[in-house]
Coordinates of N, CA and C in Angstrom, one line a residue:
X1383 N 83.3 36.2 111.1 CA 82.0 36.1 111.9 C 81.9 37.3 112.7
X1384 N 80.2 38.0 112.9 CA 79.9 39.0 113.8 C 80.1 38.5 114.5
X1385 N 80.0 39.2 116.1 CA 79.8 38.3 117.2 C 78.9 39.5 117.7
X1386 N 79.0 40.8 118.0 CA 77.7 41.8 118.3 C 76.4 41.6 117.5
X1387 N 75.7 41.5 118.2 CA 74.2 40.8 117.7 C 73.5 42.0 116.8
X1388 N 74.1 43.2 117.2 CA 73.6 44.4 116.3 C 74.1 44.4 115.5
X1389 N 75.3 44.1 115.0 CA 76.0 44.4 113.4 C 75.0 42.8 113.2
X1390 N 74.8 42.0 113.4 CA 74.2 40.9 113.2 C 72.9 41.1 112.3
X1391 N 71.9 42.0 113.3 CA 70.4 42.6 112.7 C 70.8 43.9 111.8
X1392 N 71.9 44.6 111.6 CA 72.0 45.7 111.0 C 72.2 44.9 109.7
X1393 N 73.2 44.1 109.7 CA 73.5 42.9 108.0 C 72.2 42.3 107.7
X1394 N 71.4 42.0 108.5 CA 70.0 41.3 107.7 C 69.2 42.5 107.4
X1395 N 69.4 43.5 108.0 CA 68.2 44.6 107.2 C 69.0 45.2 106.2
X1396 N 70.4 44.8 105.7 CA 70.9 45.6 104.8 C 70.7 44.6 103.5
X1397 N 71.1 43.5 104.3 CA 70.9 42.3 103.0 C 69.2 42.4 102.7
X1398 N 68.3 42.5 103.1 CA 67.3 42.5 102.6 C 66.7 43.6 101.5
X1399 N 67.6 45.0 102.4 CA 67.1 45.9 101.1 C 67.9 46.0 99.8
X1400 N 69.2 45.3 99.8 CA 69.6 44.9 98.8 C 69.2 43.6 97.6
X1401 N 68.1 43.8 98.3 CA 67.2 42.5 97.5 C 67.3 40.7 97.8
X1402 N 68.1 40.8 99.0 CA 68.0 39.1 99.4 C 67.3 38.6 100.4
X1403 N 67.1 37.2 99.9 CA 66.1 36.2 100.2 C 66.7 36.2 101.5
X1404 N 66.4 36.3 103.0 CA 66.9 36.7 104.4 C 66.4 35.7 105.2
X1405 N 66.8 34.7 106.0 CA 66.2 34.1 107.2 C 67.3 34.7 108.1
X1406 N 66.8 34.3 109.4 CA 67.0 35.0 110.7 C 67.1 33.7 111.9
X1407 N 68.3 33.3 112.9 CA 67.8 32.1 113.7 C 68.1 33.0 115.0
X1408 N 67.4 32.5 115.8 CA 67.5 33.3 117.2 C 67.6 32.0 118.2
X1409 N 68.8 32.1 119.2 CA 68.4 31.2 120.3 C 66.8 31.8 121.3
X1410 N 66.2 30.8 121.5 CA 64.8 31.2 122.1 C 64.9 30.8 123.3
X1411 N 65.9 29.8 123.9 CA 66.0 29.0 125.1 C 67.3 28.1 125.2
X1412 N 67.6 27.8 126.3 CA 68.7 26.7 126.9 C 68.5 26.4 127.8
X1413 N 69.7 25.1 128.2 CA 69.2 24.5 129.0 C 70.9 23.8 129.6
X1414 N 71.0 24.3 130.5 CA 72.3 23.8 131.0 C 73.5 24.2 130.1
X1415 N 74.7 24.0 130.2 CA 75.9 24.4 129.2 C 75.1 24.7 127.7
X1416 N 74.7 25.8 127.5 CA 74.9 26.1 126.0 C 76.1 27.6 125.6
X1417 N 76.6 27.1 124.5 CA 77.7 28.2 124.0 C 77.3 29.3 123.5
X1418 N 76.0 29.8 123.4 CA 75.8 31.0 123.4 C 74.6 31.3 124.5
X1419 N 74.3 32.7 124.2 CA 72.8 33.3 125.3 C 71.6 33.1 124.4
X1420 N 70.4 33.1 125.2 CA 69.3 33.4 124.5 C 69.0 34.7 123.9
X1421 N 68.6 34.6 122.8 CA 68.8 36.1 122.4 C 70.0 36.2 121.1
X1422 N 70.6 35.4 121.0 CA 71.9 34.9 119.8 C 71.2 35.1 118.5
X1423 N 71.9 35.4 117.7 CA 71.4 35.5 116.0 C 72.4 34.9 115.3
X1424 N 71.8 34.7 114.1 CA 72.7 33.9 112.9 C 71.6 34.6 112.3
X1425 N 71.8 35.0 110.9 CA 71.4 35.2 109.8 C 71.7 34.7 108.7
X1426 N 71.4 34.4 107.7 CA 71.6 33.6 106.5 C 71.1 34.0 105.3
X1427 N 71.6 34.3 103.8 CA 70.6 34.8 102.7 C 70.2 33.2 101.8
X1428 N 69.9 33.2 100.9 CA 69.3 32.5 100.2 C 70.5 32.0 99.6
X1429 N 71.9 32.6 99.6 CA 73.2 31.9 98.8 C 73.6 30.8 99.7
X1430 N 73.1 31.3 101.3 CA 74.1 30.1 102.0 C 74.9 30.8 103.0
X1431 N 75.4 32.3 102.6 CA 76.1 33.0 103.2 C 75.3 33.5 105.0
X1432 N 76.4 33.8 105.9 CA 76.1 33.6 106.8 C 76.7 34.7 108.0
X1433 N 76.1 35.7 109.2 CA 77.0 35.9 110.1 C 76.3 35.8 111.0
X1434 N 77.1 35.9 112.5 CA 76.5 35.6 113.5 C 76.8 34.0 113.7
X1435 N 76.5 34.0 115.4 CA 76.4 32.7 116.1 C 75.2 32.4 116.7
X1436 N 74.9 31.1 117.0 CA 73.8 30.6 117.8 C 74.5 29.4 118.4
X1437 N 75.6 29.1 118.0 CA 75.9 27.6 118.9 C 77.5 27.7 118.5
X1438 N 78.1 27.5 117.5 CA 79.5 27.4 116.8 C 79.3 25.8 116.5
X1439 N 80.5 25.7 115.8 CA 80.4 24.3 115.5 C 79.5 24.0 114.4
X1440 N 79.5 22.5 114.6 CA 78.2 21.9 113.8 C 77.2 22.4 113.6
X1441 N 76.5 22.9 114.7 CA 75.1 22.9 114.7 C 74.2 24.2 113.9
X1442 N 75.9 25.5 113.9 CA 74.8 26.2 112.8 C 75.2 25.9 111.2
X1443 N 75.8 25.0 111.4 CA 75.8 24.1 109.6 C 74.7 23.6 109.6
X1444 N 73.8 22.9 110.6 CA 72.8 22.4 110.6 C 71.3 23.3 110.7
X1445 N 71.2 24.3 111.3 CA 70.8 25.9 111.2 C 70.7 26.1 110.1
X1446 N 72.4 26.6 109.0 CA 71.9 27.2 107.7 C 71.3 26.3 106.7
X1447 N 71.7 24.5 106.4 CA 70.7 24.1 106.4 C 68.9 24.2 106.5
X1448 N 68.9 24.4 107.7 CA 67.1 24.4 108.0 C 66.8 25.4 107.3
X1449 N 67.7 26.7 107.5 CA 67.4 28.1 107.0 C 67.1 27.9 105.4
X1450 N 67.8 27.6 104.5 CA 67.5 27.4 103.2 C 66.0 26.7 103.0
X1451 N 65.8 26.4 103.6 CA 64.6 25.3 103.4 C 63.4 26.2 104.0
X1452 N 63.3 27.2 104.9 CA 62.9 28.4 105.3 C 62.4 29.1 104.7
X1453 N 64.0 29.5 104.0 CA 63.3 30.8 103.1 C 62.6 29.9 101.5
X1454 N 63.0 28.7 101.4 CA 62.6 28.2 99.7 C 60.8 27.9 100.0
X1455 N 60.5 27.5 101.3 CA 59.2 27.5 101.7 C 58.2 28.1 102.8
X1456 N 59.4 29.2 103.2 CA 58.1 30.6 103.8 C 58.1 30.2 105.5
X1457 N 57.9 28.9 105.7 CA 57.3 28.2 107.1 C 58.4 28.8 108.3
X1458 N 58.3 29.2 109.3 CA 59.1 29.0 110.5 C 59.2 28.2 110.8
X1459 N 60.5 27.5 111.3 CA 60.6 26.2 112.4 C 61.4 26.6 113.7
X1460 N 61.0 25.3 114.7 CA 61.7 25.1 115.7 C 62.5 24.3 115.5
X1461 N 63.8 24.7 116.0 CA 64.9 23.6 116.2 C 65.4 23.3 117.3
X1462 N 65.3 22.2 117.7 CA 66.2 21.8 119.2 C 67.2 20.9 119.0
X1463 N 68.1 21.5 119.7 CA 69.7 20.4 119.6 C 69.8 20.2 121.2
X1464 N 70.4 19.1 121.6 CA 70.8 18.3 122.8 C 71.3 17.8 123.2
X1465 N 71.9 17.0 124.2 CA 73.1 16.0 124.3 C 72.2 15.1 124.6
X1466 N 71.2 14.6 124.7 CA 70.5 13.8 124.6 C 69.9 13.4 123.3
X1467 N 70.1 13.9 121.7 CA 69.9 13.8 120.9 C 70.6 13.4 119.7
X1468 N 70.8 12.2 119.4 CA 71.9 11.6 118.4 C 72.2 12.5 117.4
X1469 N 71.2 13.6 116.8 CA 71.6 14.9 116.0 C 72.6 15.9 116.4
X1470 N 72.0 15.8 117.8 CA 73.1 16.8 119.0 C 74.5 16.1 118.7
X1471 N 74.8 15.0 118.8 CA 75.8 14.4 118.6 C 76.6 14.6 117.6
X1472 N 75.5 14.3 116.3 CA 76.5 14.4 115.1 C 76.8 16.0 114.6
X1473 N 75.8 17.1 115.3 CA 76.3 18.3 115.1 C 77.2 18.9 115.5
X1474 N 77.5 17.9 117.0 CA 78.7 19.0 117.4 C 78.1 19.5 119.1
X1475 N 76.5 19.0 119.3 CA 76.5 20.0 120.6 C 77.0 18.8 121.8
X1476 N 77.3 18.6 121.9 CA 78.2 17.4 123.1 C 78.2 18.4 124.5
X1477 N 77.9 19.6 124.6 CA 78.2 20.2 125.8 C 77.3 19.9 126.9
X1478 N 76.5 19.0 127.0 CA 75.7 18.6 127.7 C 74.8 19.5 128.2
X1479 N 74.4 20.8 127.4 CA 73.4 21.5 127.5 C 72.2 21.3 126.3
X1480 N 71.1 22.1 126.0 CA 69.9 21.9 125.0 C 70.1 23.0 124.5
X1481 N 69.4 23.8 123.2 CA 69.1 24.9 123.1 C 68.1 24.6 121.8
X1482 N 67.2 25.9 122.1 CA 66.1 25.6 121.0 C 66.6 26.8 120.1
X1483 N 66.4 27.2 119.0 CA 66.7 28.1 117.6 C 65.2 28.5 116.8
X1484 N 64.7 29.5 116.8 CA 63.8 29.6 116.3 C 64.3 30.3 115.0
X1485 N 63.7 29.6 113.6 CA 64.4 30.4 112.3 C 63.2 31.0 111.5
X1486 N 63.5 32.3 110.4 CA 62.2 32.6 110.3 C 62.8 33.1 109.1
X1487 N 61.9 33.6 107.9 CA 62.2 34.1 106.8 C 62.2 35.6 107.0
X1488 N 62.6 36.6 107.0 CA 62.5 38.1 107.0 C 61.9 38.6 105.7
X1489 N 60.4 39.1 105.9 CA 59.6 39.8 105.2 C 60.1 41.2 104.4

């Protein structure tokens, strides 16, 4: 796994001009204990493959998930995970912070 956010966007602009299907997840916000900053990347191609963080754990299994579903239908989404959210739970965010993930298909 990257962990500098620039080898992070340097791998999605390489994977793209190598001809792959690219989503992109950005933390956009938090909210109390979250395990990364705003500003965090994950990238994902259309195989599943992945670098970068936005949370660890569960939640970006749950991320490359969304991501596939992303790039197979074009749409952006929002995602919010929480300790107030039984999803939060089963993904793994228990830290008792929030964070939202905005994921996007790269053009």
């Amino acid at each position: 796994m990257l962990t500098r956010d620039e080898d992070v966007l340097a791998a999605a602009e390489s994977w793209r001009e190598a001809g792959r299907d690219v989503a992109i997840a950005t933390v956009v916000e938090t909210w109390g204990s979250a395990p990364r900053p705003v500003g965090s990347h994950l990238v994902i191609d259309g195989e599943g493959n992945f670098l970068g963080s936005v949370s660890g754990g569960c939640v970006e299994g749950a991320v490359v998930e969304e991501a596939a579903e992303v790039i197979a239908e074009g749409a952006p989404r929002m995602l919010e995970f929480g300790v107030a959210d039984e999803a939060a739970w089963r993904v793994g965010l228990s830290c008792g912070g929030r964070i939202k993930v905005y994921v996007e298909k790269l053009a």
